[in-house]
Tab-separated table of C-alpha atoms in Angstrom:
chain	number	residue	atom	x	y	z
A	1	ASN	CA	90.785	117.100	103.951
A	2	ALA	CA	92.798	114.899	106.315
A	3	GLY	CA	92.065	111.531	104.629
A	4	VAL	CA	93.351	108.704	106.822
A	5	THR	CA	95.098	109.642	110.055
A	6	GLN	CA	96.986	107.213	112.259
A	7	THR	CA	97.851	107.854	115.899
A	8	PRO	CA	100.557	107.570	117.194
A	9	LYS	CA	103.263	107.730	114.523
A	10	PHE	CA	105.935	106.119	116.690
A	11	ARG	CA	105.822	104.012	119.840
A	12	VAL	CA	108.175	101.879	121.876
A	13	LEU	CA	106.608	99.224	124.107
A	14	LYS	CA	108.037	96.793	126.600
A	15	THR	CA	107.169	93.127	126.209
A	16	GLY	CA	103.832	92.415	127.832
A	17	GLN	CA	102.534	95.970	127.674
A	18	SER	CA	99.301	96.801	125.902
A	19	MET	CA	98.410	99.608	123.553
A	20	THR	CA	95.815	100.773	121.055
A	21	LEU	CA	96.493	102.223	117.618
A	22	LEU	CA	93.865	104.583	116.275
A	23	CYS	CA	92.893	104.995	112.641
A	24	ALA	CA	90.519	107.799	111.693
A	25	GLN	CA	89.091	108.579	108.247
A	26	ASP	CA	86.947	111.519	107.200
A	27	MET	CA	85.758	110.172	103.822
A	28	ASN	CA	82.714	108.264	105.067
A	29	HIS	CA	84.243	105.000	103.836
A	30	GLU	CA	82.623	101.681	104.705
A	31	TYR	CA	85.711	99.460	104.557
A	32	MET	CA	88.712	99.868	106.841
A	33	TYR	CA	91.866	97.790	107.171
A	34	TRP	CA	94.881	97.218	109.386
A	35	TYR	CA	98.124	95.904	107.885
A	36	ARG	CA	101.578	95.226	109.185
A	37	GLN	CA	104.749	95.515	107.144
A	38	ASP	CA	108.009	93.969	108.243
A	39	PRO	CA	111.345	95.055	106.739
A	40	GLY	CA	111.670	94.073	103.084
A	41	MET	CA	108.219	92.498	103.042
A	42	GLY	CA	104.853	93.338	101.554
A	43	LEU	CA	101.776	94.357	103.514
A	44	ARG	CA	99.980	91.624	105.432
A	45	LEU	CA	96.343	92.055	106.382
A	46	ILE	CA	95.690	91.783	110.127
A	47	HIS	CA	91.979	92.585	110.466
A	48	TYR	CA	89.433	94.465	108.443
A	49	SER	CA	85.925	95.877	108.734
A	50	VAL	CA	83.167	96.169	106.137
A	51	GLY	CA	81.090	98.584	108.189
A	52	GLU	CA	80.385	100.060	111.577
A	53	GLY	CA	80.102	97.377	114.230
A	54	THR	CA	81.648	94.624	112.081
A	55	THR	CA	85.165	93.177	112.013
A	56	ALA	CA	86.809	90.188	110.356
A	57	LYS	CA	90.147	88.381	110.501
A	58	GLY	CA	92.758	88.856	107.850
A	59	GLU	CA	95.925	86.893	107.104
A	60	VAL	CA	97.749	87.415	110.410
A	61	PRO	CA	95.183	88.183	113.160
A	62	ASP	CA	96.795	86.407	116.126
A	63	GLY	CA	97.846	88.702	118.974
A	64	TYR	CA	95.639	91.576	117.803
A	65	ASN	CA	92.089	92.714	118.426
A	66	VAL	CA	90.068	95.389	116.670
A	67	SER	CA	86.930	97.419	117.128
A	68	ARG	CA	84.798	99.596	114.842
A	69	LEU	CA	82.330	101.295	117.169
A	70	LYS	CA	82.132	104.386	114.961
A	71	LYS	CA	82.228	104.385	111.185
A	72	GLN	CA	85.107	106.805	111.023
A	73	ASN	CA	87.382	104.999	113.505
A	74	PHE	CA	89.092	101.607	113.446
A	75	LEU	CA	91.113	100.650	116.509
A	76	LEU	CA	93.859	98.033	116.634
A	77	GLY	CA	94.759	96.652	120.043
A	78	LEU	CA	97.728	94.691	121.290
A	79	GLU	CA	96.853	93.125	124.624
A	80	SER	CA	100.294	91.771	125.478
A	81	ALA	CA	102.965	93.031	123.109
A	82	ALA	CA	105.706	90.685	121.909
A	83	PRO	CA	108.979	91.477	120.077
A	84	SER	CA	107.554	89.672	117.020
A	85	GLN	CA	105.001	92.479	116.756
A	86	THR	CA	107.723	95.023	116.031
A	87	SER	CA	106.651	96.359	112.662
A	88	VAL	CA	105.199	99.272	110.741
A	89	TYR	CA	101.418	99.311	110.889
A	90	PHE	CA	99.305	100.835	108.131
A	91	CYS	CA	95.633	101.631	108.175
A	92	ALA	CA	93.526	102.037	105.039
A	93	SER	CA	89.956	102.842	104.096
A	94	ARG	CA	87.886	102.612	100.921
A	95	ASN	CA	84.411	102.424	99.539
A	96	ARG	CA	83.966	100.530	96.283
A	97	ALA	CA	87.037	101.877	94.527
A	98	GLU	CA	90.572	102.694	95.519
A	99	ALA	CA	91.950	102.504	99.026
A	100	PHE	CA	93.530	105.392	100.895
A	101	PHE	CA	96.334	104.724	103.336
A	102	GLY	CA	97.637	106.430	106.430
A	103	GLN	CA	101.306	107.246	106.853
A	104	GLY	CA	101.967	104.385	109.214
A	105	THR	CA	102.801	103.732	112.867
A	106	ARG	CA	106.291	102.476	113.633
A	107	LEU	CA	106.050	100.177	116.651
A	108	THR	CA	109.036	98.690	118.452
A	109	VAL	CA	108.581	96.085	121.175
A	110	VAL	CA	111.640	95.589	123.372
B	1	ASP	CA	89.703	87.432	95.318
B	2	ALA	CA	92.106	86.365	92.599
B	3	LYS	CA	95.806	86.022	93.375
B	4	THR	CA	98.419	88.001	91.424
B	5	THR	CA	101.995	87.229	90.395
B	6	GLN	CA	104.601	89.922	89.777
B	7	PRO	CA	108.362	89.844	89.156
B	8	PRO	CA	110.222	90.751	92.354
B	9	SER	CA	112.331	93.487	90.803
B	10	MET	CA	112.923	95.512	87.640
B	11	ASP	CA	115.255	98.267	86.494
B	12	CYS	CA	114.452	101.141	84.170
B	13	ALA	CA	116.525	103.988	82.750
B	14	GLU	CA	115.398	107.470	83.636
B	15	GLY	CA	113.259	108.980	80.873
B	16	ARG	CA	112.339	105.621	79.409
B	17	ALA	CA	109.034	103.823	79.744
B	18	ALA	CA	108.696	101.382	82.633
B	19	ASN	CA	106.487	98.377	81.870
B	20	LEU	CA	105.465	96.389	84.937
B	21	PRO	CA	103.693	93.075	84.297
B	22	CYS	CA	101.155	91.285	86.460
B	23	ASN	CA	99.545	87.877	86.043
B	24	HIS	CA	96.060	87.269	87.426
B	25	SER	CA	94.934	84.117	85.656
B	26	THR	CA	92.127	83.341	88.128
B	27	ILE	CA	90.445	86.737	87.844
B	28	SER	CA	86.661	86.567	87.718
B	29	GLY	CA	84.293	88.635	85.626
B	30	ASN	CA	83.435	91.291	88.190
B	31	GLU	CA	86.949	91.822	89.550
B	32	TYR	CA	88.981	94.932	88.819
B	33	VAL	CA	92.747	95.220	88.507
B	34	TYR	CA	94.210	97.868	90.817
B	35	TRP	CA	97.748	99.210	90.971
B	36	TYR	CA	99.316	100.903	93.972
B	37	ARG	CA	102.846	101.966	94.735
B	38	GLN	CA	104.774	102.456	97.931
B	39	ILE	CA	107.623	104.913	97.954
B	40	HIS	CA	110.229	104.176	100.613
B	41	SER	CA	108.323	103.625	103.877
B	42	GLN	CA	105.279	105.757	103.111
B	43	GLY	CA	101.724	104.460	102.942
B	44	PRO	CA	100.811	102.907	99.574
B	45	GLN	CA	99.368	105.264	96.983
B	46	TYR	CA	96.694	104.440	94.418
B	47	ILE	CA	97.798	104.699	90.775
B	48	ILE	CA	95.114	103.363	88.461
B	49	HIS	CA	92.538	100.609	88.030
B	50	GLY	CA	90.559	98.950	85.249
B	51	LEU	CA	88.069	96.222	84.455
B	52	LYS	CA	88.689	95.204	80.859
B	53	ASN	CA	89.404	98.326	78.839
B	54	ASN	CA	92.768	100.035	78.790
B	55	GLU	CA	92.946	103.019	81.104
B	56	THR	CA	95.121	106.127	81.257
B	57	ASN	CA	95.458	108.892	83.802
B	58	GLU	CA	98.038	111.532	84.631
B	59	MET	CA	100.268	108.996	86.357
B	60	ALA	CA	100.209	105.894	84.198
B	61	SER	CA	98.512	103.668	81.651
B	62	LEU	CA	97.017	100.248	82.315
B	63	ILE	CA	96.877	97.652	79.576
B	64	ILE	CA	94.681	94.601	80.262
B	65	THR	CA	94.826	91.626	77.909
B	66	GLU	CA	91.658	90.576	76.141
B	67	ASP	CA	91.318	87.415	78.264
B	68	ARG	CA	91.977	89.581	81.376
B	69	LYS	CA	94.502	87.095	82.718
B	70	SER	CA	97.329	89.605	82.773
B	71	SER	CA	97.967	93.322	82.723
B	72	THR	CA	100.806	95.808	82.351
B	73	LEU	CA	101.292	99.090	84.155
B	74	ILE	CA	103.142	101.617	82.024
B	75	LEU	CA	104.943	104.652	83.393
B	76	PRO	CA	105.633	106.497	80.118
B	77	HIS	CA	108.662	108.560	81.177
B	78	ALA	CA	110.079	107.172	84.391
B	79	THR	CA	111.852	109.538	86.762
B	80	LEU	CA	114.001	108.834	89.800
B	81	ARG	CA	110.987	109.656	91.967
B	82	ASP	CA	109.158	106.658	90.459
B	83	THR	CA	111.517	104.300	92.280
B	84	ALA	CA	109.127	102.354	94.504
B	85	VAL	CA	107.441	99.017	95.143
B	86	TYR	CA	104.496	98.524	92.783
B	87	TYR	CA	101.598	96.303	93.823
B	88	CYS	CA	99.038	94.733	91.501
B	89	ILE	CA	95.815	93.707	93.266
B	90	VAL	CA	92.614	92.155	92.009
B	91	HIS	CA	89.292	92.589	93.773
B	92	GLY	CA	85.631	93.146	93.072
B	93	SER	CA	83.803	96.378	93.803
B	94	GLY	CA	81.268	94.604	95.952
B	95	ASN	CA	83.336	91.760	97.313
B	96	THR	CA	83.774	90.430	100.839
B	97	GLY	CA	85.962	93.425	101.621
B	98	LYS	CA	89.339	91.720	101.863
B	99	LEU	CA	92.208	93.590	100.267
B	100	ILE	CA	95.265	91.346	99.998
B	101	PHE	CA	98.657	92.617	98.839
B	102	GLY	CA	101.325	90.393	97.334
B	103	GLN	CA	105.064	91.048	97.397
B	104	GLY	CA	104.968	93.549	94.557
B	105	THR	CA	107.691	94.592	92.116
B	106	THR	CA	110.530	96.807	93.250
B	107	LEU	CA	111.198	99.235	90.404
B	108	GLN	CA	114.581	100.917	90.432
B	109	VAL	CA	114.841	103.882	88.080
B	110	LYS	CA	118.480	104.580	87.259
B	111	PRO	CA	120.044	107.796	85.956
């Protein structure tokens, strides 16, 4: 049982480049989330989804886009990366109870 | 979803009980209290949750006050591996879907 899998685990981008982070869950969960965590800080919600085909903004959505075309996948896109987006990104999924988290993607924008 | 308030940091001696408080004075009737922890830079891990009754599992106990405005997570015999950031979150089972984390409490277990 893989749970929540994030791809890639590490990435270095140049300013202005684009990329997509993939989150996949095999638990048939309805809700999925993308967070960012900066050093010494808590998790901040970027975007979330309450079901296939739906997305909503979280606390810090600017500079990011998301898509949930399939129930098991939640994609986070950076269209034009900026150094301020250097962070660790966590994906999570849940149904009506506890959330399960991936191991994170460490992104550096230079 | 109700907001939570936690102390930024706490220390605990190894082998002793760690009691982590959380205030959630605006909690509504259908909202649960959830606790997660994050060890080093790993993804957060679920610990326990409850509605109004006290709960216990193999990891911890959760004590919720009668008015439900605060709760305490208890790690009965803390070990060095329990050093982590502990997050208290309040949300309903059928809410809008948002899951907001606060700053949490950094628990340092000392030998």
